[in-house]
mmCIF file of C-alpha atoms and ligand atoms in Angstrom:
data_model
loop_
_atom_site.group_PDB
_atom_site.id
_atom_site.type_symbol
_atom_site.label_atom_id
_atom_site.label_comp_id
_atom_site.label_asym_id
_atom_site.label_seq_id
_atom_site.Cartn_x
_atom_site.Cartn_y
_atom_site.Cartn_z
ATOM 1 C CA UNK S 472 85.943 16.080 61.728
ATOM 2 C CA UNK S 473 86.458 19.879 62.644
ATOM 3 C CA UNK S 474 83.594 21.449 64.562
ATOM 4 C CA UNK S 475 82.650 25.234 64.852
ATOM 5 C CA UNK S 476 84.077 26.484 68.182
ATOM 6 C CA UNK S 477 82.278 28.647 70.261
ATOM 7 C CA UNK S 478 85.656 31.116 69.530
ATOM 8 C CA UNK S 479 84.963 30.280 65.758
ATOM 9 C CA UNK S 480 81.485 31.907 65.820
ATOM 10 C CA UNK S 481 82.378 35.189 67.803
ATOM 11 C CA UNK S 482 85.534 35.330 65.572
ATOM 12 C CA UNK S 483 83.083 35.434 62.375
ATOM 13 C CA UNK S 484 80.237 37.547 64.214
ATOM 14 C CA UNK S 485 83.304 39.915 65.033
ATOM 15 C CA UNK S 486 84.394 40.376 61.358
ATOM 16 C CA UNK S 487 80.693 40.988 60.254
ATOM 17 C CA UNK S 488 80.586 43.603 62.669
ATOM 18 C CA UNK S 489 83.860 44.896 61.547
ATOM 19 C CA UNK S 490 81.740 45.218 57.809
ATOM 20 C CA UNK S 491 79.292 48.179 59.604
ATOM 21 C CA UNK S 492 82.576 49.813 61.471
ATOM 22 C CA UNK S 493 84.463 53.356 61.269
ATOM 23 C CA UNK S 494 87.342 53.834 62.743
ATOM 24 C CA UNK S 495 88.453 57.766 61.490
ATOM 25 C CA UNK S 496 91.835 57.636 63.257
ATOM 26 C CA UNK S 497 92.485 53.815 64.172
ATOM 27 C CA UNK S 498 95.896 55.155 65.485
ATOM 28 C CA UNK S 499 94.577 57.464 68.287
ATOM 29 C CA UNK S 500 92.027 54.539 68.976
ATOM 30 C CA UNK S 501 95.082 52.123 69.745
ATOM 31 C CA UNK S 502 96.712 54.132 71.517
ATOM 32 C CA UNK S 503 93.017 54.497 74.040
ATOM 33 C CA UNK S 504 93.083 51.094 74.158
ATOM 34 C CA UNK S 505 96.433 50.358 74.939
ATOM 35 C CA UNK S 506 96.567 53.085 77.980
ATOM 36 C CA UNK S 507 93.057 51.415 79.144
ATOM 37 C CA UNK S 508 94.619 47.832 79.080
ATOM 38 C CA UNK S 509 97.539 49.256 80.864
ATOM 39 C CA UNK S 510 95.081 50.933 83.791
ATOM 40 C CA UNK S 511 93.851 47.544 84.409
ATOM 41 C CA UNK S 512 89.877 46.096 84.465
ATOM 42 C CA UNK S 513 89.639 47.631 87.880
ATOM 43 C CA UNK S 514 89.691 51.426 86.459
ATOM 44 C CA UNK S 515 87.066 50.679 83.527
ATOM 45 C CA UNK S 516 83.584 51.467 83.467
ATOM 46 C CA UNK S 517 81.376 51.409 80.965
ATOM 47 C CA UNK S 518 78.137 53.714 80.374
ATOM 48 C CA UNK S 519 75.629 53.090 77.864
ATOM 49 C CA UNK S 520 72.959 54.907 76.577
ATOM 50 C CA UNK S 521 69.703 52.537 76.359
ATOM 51 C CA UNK S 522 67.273 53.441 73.393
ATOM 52 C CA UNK S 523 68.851 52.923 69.913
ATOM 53 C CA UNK S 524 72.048 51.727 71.489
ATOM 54 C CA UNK S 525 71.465 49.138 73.401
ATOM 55 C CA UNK S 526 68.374 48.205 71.599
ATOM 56 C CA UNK S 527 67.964 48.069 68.254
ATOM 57 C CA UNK S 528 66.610 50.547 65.681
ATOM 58 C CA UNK S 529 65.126 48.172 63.381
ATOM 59 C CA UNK S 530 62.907 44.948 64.562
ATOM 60 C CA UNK S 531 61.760 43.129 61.187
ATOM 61 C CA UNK S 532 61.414 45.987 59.338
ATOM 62 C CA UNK S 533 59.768 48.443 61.596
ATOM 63 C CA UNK S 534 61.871 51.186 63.990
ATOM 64 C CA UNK S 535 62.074 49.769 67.217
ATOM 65 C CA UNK S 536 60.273 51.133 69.998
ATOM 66 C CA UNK S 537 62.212 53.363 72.492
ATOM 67 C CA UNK S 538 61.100 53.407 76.539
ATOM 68 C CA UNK S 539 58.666 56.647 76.471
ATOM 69 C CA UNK S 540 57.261 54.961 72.764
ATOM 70 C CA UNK S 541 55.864 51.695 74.122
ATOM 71 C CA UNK S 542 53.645 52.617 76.793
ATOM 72 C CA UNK S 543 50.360 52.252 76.566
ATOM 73 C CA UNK S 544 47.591 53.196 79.518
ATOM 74 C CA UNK S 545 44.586 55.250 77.878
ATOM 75 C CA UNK S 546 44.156 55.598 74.158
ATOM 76 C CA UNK S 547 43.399 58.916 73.738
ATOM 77 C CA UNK S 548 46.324 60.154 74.877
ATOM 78 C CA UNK S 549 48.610 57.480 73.642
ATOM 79 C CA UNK S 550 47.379 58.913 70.211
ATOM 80 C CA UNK S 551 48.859 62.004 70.929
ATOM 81 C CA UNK S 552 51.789 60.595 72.045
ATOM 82 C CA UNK S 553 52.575 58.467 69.199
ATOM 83 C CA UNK S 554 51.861 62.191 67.214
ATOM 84 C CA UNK S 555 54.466 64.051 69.083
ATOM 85 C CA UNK S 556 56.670 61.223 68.223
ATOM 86 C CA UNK S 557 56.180 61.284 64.236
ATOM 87 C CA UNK S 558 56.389 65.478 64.722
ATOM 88 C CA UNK S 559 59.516 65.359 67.289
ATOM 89 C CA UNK S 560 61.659 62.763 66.298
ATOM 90 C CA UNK S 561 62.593 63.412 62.706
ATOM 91 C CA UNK S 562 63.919 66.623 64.425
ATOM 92 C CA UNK S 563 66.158 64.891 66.884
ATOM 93 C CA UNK S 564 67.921 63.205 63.939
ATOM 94 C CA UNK S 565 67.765 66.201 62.049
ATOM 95 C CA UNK S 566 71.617 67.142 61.924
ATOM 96 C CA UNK S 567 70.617 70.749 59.938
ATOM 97 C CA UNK S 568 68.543 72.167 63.555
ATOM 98 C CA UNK S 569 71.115 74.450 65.609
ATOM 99 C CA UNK S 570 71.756 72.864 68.602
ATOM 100 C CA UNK S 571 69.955 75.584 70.724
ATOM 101 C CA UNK S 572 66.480 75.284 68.669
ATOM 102 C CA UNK S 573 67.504 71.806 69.173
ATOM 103 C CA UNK S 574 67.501 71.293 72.419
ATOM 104 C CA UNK S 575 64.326 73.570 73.086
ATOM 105 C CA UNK S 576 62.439 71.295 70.898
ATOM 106 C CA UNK S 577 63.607 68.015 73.231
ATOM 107 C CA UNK S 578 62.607 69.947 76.139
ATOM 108 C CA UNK S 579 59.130 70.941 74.300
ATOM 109 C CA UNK S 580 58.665 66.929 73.436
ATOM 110 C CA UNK S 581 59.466 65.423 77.258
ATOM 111 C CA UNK S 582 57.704 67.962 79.199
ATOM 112 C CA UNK S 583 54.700 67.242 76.816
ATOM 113 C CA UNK S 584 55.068 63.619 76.943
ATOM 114 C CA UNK S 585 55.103 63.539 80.654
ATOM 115 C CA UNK S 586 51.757 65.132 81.433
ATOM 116 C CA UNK S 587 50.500 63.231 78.925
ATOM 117 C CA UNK S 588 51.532 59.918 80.597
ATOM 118 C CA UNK S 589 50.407 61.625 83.487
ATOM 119 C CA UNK S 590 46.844 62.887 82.498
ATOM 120 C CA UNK S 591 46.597 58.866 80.633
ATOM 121 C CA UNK S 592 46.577 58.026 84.220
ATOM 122 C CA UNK S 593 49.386 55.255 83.396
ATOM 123 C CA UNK S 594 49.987 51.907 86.571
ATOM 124 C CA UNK S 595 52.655 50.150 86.975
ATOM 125 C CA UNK S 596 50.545 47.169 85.748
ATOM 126 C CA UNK S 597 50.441 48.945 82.499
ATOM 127 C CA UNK S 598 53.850 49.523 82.301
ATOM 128 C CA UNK S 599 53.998 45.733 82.379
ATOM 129 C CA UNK S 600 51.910 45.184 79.724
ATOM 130 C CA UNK S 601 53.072 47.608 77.259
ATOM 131 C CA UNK S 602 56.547 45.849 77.596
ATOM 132 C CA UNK S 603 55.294 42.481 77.143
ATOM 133 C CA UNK S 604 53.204 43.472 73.827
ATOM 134 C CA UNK S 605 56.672 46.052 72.510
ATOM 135 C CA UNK S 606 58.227 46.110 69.594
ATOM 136 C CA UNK S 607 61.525 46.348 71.722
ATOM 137 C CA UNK S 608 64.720 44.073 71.685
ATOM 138 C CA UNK S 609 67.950 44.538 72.322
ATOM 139 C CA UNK S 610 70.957 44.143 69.797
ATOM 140 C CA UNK S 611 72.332 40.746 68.854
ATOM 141 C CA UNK S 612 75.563 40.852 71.441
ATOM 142 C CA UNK S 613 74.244 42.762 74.333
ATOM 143 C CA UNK S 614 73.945 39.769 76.797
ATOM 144 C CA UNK S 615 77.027 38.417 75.715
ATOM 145 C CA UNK S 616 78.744 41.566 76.195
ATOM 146 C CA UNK S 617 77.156 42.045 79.912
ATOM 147 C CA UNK S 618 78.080 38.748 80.810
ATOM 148 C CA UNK S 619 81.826 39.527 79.994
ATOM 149 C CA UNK S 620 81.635 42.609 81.409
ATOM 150 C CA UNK S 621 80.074 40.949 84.550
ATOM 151 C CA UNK S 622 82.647 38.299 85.152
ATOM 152 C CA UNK S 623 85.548 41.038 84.456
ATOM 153 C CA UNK S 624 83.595 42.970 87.277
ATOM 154 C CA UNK S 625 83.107 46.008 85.355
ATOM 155 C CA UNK S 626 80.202 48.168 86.174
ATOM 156 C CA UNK S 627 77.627 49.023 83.593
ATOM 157 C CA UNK S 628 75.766 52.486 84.357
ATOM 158 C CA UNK S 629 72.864 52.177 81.361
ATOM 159 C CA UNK S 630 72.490 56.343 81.336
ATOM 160 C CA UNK S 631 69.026 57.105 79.429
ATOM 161 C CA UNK S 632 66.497 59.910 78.906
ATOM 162 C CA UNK S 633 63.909 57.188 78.391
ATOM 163 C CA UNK S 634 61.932 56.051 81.444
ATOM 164 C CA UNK S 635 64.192 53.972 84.368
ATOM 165 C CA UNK S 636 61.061 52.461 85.041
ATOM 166 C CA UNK S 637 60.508 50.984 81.463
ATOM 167 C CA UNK S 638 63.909 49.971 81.009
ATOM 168 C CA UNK S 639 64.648 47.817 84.138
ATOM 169 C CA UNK S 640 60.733 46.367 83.352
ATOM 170 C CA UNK S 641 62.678 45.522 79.394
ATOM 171 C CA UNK S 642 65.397 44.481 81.126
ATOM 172 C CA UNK S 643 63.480 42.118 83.654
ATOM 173 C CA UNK S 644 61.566 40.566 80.818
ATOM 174 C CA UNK S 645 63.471 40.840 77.791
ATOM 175 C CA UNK S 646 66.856 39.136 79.388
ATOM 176 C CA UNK S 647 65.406 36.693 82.104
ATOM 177 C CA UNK S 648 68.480 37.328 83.956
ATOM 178 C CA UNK S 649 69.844 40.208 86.559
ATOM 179 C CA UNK S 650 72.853 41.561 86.025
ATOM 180 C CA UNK S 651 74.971 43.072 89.716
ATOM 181 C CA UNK S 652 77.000 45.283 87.815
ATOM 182 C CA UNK S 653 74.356 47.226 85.832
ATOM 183 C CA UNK S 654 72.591 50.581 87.241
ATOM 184 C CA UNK S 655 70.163 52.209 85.394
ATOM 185 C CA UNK S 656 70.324 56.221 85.690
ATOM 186 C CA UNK S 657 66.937 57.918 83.845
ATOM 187 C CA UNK S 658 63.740 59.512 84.622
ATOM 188 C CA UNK S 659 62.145 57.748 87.210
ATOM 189 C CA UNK S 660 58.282 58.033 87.550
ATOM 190 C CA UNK S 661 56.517 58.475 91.012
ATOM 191 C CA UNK S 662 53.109 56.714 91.355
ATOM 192 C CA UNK S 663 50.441 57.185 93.724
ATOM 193 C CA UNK S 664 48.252 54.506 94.616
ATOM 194 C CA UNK S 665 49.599 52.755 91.522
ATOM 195 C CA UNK S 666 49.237 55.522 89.015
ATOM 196 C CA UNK S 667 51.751 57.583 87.794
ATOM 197 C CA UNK S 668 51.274 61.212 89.410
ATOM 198 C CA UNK S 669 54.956 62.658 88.897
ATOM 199 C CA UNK S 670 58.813 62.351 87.403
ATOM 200 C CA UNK S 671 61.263 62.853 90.073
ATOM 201 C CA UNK S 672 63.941 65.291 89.985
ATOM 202 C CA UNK S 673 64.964 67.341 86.884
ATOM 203 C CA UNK S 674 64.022 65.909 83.283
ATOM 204 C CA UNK S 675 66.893 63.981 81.664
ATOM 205 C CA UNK S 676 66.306 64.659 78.037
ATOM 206 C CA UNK S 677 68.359 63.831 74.716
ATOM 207 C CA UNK S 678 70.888 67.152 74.909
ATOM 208 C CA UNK S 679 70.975 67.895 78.490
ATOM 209 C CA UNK S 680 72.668 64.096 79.614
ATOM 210 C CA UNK S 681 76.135 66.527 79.870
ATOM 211 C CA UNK S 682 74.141 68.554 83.169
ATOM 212 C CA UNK S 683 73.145 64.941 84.459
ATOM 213 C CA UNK S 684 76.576 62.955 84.332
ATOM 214 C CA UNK S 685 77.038 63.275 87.887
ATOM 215 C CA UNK S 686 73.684 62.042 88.946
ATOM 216 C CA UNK S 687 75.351 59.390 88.408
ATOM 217 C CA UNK S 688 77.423 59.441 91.137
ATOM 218 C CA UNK S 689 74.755 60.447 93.830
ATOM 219 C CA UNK S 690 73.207 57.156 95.606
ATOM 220 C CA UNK S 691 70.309 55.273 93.922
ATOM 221 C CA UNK S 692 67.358 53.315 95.474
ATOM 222 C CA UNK S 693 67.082 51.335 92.536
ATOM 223 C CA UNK S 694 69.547 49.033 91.211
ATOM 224 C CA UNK S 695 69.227 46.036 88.699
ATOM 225 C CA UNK S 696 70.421 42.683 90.286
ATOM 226 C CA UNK S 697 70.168 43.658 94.171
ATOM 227 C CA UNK S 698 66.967 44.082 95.294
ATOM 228 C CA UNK S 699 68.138 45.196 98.537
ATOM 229 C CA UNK S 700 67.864 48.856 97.014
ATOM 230 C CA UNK S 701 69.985 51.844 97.651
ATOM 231 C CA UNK S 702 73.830 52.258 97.190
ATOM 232 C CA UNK S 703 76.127 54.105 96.539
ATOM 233 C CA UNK S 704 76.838 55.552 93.317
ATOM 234 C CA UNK S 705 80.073 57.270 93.875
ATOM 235 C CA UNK S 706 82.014 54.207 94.635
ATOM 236 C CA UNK S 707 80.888 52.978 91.351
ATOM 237 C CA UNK S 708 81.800 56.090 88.965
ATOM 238 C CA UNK S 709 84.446 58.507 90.117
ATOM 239 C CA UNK S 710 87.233 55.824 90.977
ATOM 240 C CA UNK S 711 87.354 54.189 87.340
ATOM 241 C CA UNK S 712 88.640 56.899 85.413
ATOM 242 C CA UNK S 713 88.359 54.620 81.968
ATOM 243 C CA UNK S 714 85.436 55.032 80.482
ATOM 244 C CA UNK S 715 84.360 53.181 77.169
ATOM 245 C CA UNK S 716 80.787 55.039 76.318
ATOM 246 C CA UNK S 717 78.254 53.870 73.865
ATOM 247 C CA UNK S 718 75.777 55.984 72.563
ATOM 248 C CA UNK S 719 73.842 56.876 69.595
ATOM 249 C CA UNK S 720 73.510 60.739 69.775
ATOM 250 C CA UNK S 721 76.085 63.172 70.113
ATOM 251 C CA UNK S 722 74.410 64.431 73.173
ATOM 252 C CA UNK S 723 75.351 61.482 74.672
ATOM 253 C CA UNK S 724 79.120 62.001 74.901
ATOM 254 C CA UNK S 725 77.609 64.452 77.771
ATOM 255 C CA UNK S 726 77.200 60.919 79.183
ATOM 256 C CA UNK S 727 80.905 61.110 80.830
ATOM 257 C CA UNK S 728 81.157 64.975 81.631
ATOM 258 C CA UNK S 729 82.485 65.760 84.989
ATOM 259 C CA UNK S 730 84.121 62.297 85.721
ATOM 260 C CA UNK S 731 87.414 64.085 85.014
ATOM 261 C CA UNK S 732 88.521 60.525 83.191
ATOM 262 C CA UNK S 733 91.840 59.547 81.895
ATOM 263 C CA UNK S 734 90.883 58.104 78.931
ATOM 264 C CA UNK S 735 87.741 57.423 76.826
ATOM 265 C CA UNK S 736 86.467 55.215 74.250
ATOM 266 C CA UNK S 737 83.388 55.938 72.317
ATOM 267 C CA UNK S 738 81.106 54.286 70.501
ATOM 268 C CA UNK S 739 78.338 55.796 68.334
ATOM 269 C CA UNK S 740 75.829 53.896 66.585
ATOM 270 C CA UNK S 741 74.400 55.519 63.735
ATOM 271 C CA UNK S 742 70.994 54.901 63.008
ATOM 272 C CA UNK S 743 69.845 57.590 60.961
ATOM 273 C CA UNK S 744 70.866 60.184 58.298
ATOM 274 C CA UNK S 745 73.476 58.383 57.651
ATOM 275 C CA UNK S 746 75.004 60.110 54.490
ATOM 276 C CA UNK S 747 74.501 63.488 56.393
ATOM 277 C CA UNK S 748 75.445 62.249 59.762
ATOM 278 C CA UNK S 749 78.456 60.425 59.405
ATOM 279 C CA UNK S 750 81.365 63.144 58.938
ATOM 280 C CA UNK S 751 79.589 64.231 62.319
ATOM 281 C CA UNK S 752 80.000 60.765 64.185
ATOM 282 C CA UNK S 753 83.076 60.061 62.930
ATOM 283 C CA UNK S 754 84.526 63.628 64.567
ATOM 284 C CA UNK S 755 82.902 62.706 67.511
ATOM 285 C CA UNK S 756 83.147 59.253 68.355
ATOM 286 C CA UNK S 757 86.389 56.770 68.106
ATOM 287 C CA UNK S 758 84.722 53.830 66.821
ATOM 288 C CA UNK S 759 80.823 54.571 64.222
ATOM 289 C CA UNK S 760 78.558 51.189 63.743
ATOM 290 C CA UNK S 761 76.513 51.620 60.913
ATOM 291 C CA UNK S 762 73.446 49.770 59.693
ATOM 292 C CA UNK S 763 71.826 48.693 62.964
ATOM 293 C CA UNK S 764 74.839 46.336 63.810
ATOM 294 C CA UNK S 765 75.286 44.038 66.509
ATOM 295 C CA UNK S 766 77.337 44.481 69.864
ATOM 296 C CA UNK S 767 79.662 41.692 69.257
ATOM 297 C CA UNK S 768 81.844 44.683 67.660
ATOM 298 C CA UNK S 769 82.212 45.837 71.341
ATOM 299 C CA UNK S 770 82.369 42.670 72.668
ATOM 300 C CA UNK S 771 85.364 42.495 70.696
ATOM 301 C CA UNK S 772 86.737 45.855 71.615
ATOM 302 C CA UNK S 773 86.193 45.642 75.695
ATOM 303 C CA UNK S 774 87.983 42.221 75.262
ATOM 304 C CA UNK S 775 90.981 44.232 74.058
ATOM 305 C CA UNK S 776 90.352 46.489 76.929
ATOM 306 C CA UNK S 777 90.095 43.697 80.036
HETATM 307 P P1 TMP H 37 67.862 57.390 75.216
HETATM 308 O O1 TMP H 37 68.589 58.431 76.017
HETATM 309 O O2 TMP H 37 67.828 56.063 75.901
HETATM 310 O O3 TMP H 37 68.329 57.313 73.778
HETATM 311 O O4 TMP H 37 66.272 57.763 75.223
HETATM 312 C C1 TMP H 37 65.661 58.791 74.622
HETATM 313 C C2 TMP H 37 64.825 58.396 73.442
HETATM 314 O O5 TMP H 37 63.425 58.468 73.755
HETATM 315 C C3 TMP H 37 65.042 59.381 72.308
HETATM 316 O O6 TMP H 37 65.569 58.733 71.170
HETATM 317 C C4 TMP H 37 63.659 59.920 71.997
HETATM 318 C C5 TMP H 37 62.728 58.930 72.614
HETATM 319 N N1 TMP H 37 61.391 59.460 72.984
HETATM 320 C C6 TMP H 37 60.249 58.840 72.456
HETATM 321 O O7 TMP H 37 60.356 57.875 71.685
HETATM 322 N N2 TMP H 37 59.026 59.327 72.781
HETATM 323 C C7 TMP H 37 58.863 60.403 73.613
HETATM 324 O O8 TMP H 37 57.722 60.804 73.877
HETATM 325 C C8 TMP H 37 60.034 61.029 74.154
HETATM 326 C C9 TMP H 37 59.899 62.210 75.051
HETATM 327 C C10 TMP H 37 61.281 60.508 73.819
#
C-alpha cells in the first residue's frame, strides 16, 4: 500500500502555494537564485519583516492582530488606540497617498501610539496577557521554514516596526520553541518598575525601515534562543552578502539598505488592495503571494537557495 510521505505533503503544500504566486520576470528570479546557490549557505541571510508577513492577515475571518494592535493595559486608552488604528491603517495600504504625506502620517500614528501605551501605564505582565488572549498566529510554514533555515545555519534577523518586546513574547508563546539563529530588530520599550515609561532609540516605523537597516548590524542585548544576552550584530549581517527578504510593504525593501549585498531575493506578501496594489508589488518584489498564503512557498524557494 503507498503511504503519503512527509516529501509528498510539502510537494502538494508547495504547489498550492504556487496557486497564490507571481513571479513578473521568472528569468531574472533564476538567475538570483542560481548566483545565491553558487555563493553557498554560508553567505545567505534572511530578514523578515514580522506583522503581516510572518503572521498572518486573516485568522478565521477577522484581520489578524499586529504587535502594537494586541496590547491591552488600561481601557481607556486602548480605545483610542484601536481608533487610531481603524483611522491610520486604511492609509498605510492606501497605494493613492504620496509617499511623503505617507510617511508623515506613520510618523503621526507611532508617536501617538507610544504615549498612549505610555500614559495606559502598560507592565510587562500585561504584555503577557494581551499575547495569550491575541488574535495573532503565524502563517502555516513559518516553523517549518525556521527549522530549515536553522539546521542550514542561516541567520534570521525578524526586522519590524511593531514592538521587539511583543514579538519575542509571540514568539515565546506562540512557537514553544527558541530558535539560535533568529534576532529580532524593532522598537524596544523601557520599563520602570515594571511599567512602560519609554521606547529606546529612534522610532522604527513602516517607511523609515531604509534609515534603520544598519541597526541591524550594531550589537543587541536581546536575542531569541540565547539568553545569555548581548552579541554582536555585525558578524551576523555584513558578511552574508545574500539576502532573501520577506516583507509585506514596499517600505520594507528598506529592510536590506546599506548591506551593500550581492544579490537579493524578495518576497512580498500582498494583503491588501490587491487589484490596485499588485502592478506595484510585482515591480518591486521578485516573487508576490497573494491571498494570505502560507510560507511553504519560501520554504520551497530557500531550499533552492541552500
Ligand atoms: P511590521 O513592520 O512588523 O509590519 O509592523 C508594523 C505594523 O504595525 C504596521 O502594519 C502597522 C501596525 N500598527 C498597529 O497595528 N497599531 C499601531 O498603533 C501602530 C503604530 C502600528
Amino acid at each position: 500500500m503507498g503511504g503519503v510521505s512527509g516529501n509528498d505533503v510539502a510537494t502538494a503544500l508547495a504547489e498550492k502555494a504556487a496557486l497564490a504566486m507571481v513571479v513578473a520576470d521568472p528569468a531574472s528570479l533564476e538567475r538570483k537564485k542560481a548566483a545565491v546557490r553558487d555563493r553557498g549557505t554560508d553567505n545567505l541571510q534572511v530578514i523578515a519583516d514580522f506583522d503581516g508577513t510572518l503572521t498572518r492577515y486573516w485568522i478565521d475571518g477577522c484581520r489578524g492582530q499586529t504587535s502594537h494592535g494586541l496590547l491591552k493595559s488600561n481601557p481607556e486608552t486602548d480605545a483610542k488606540i484601536q481608533a487610531q488604528y481603524e483611522y491610520y491603517h486604511p492609509l498605510e495600504y492606501s497605494p493613492a497617498i504620496p509617499i511623503d504625506e505617507k510617511t508623515k502620517l506613520m510618523e503621526e500614528w507611532w508617536e501617538k501610539t507610544h504615549s498612549l501605551l505610555i500614559e495606559g501605564g502598560l507592565t510587562f505582565d500585561d504584555i503577557q496577557k494581551s499575547v495569550s488572549s491575541a488574535n495573532i498566529g503565524f502563517r502555516d510554514g513559518v516553523v517549518e521554514l525556521f527549522e530549515f533555515l536553522e539546521e542550514k545555519d542561516v541567520p534570521v534577523l525578524v526586522f519590524s516596526a511593531g514592538v521587539a518586546d511583543v514579538i519575542e513574547e509571540v514568539f515565546r508563546q506562540k512557537l514553544h520553541r527558541s530558535f539560535r539563529n533568529i534576532k529580532v530588530v524593532s522598537n524596544r520599550m523601557a520599563f520602570d518598575n515594571g511599567r512602560l515609561v519609554a521606547f529606546k532609540g529612534k522610532t522604527i516605523h513602516v517607511l523609515n525601515k531604509n534609515e534603520h537597516a544598519l541597526d541591524m548590524a550594531a550589537p543587541v542585548h536581546d536575542q531569541l534562543g540565547d539568553s545569555n544576552g548581548s552579541s554582536d550584530n555585525s558578524a551576523f549581517v555584513k558578511k552574508r552578502t545574500n539576502v532573501l527578504l520577506l516583507g509585506d510593504h514596499t517600505g520594507d525593501l528598506g529592510m536590506s539598505d546599506g548591506l551593500n549585498y550581492e544579490n537579493r531575493i524578495s518576497v512580498g506578501f500582498l494583503n491588501d488592495n490587491v487589484e490596485k496594489s499588485l502592478k506595484t508589488y510585482q515591480e518591486a518584489f521578485d516573487m508576490v503571494l497573494l491571498n494570505d498564503a502560507s510560507m511553504y512557498g519560501v520554504l520551497e524557494l530557500v531550499s533552492q537557495l541552500c
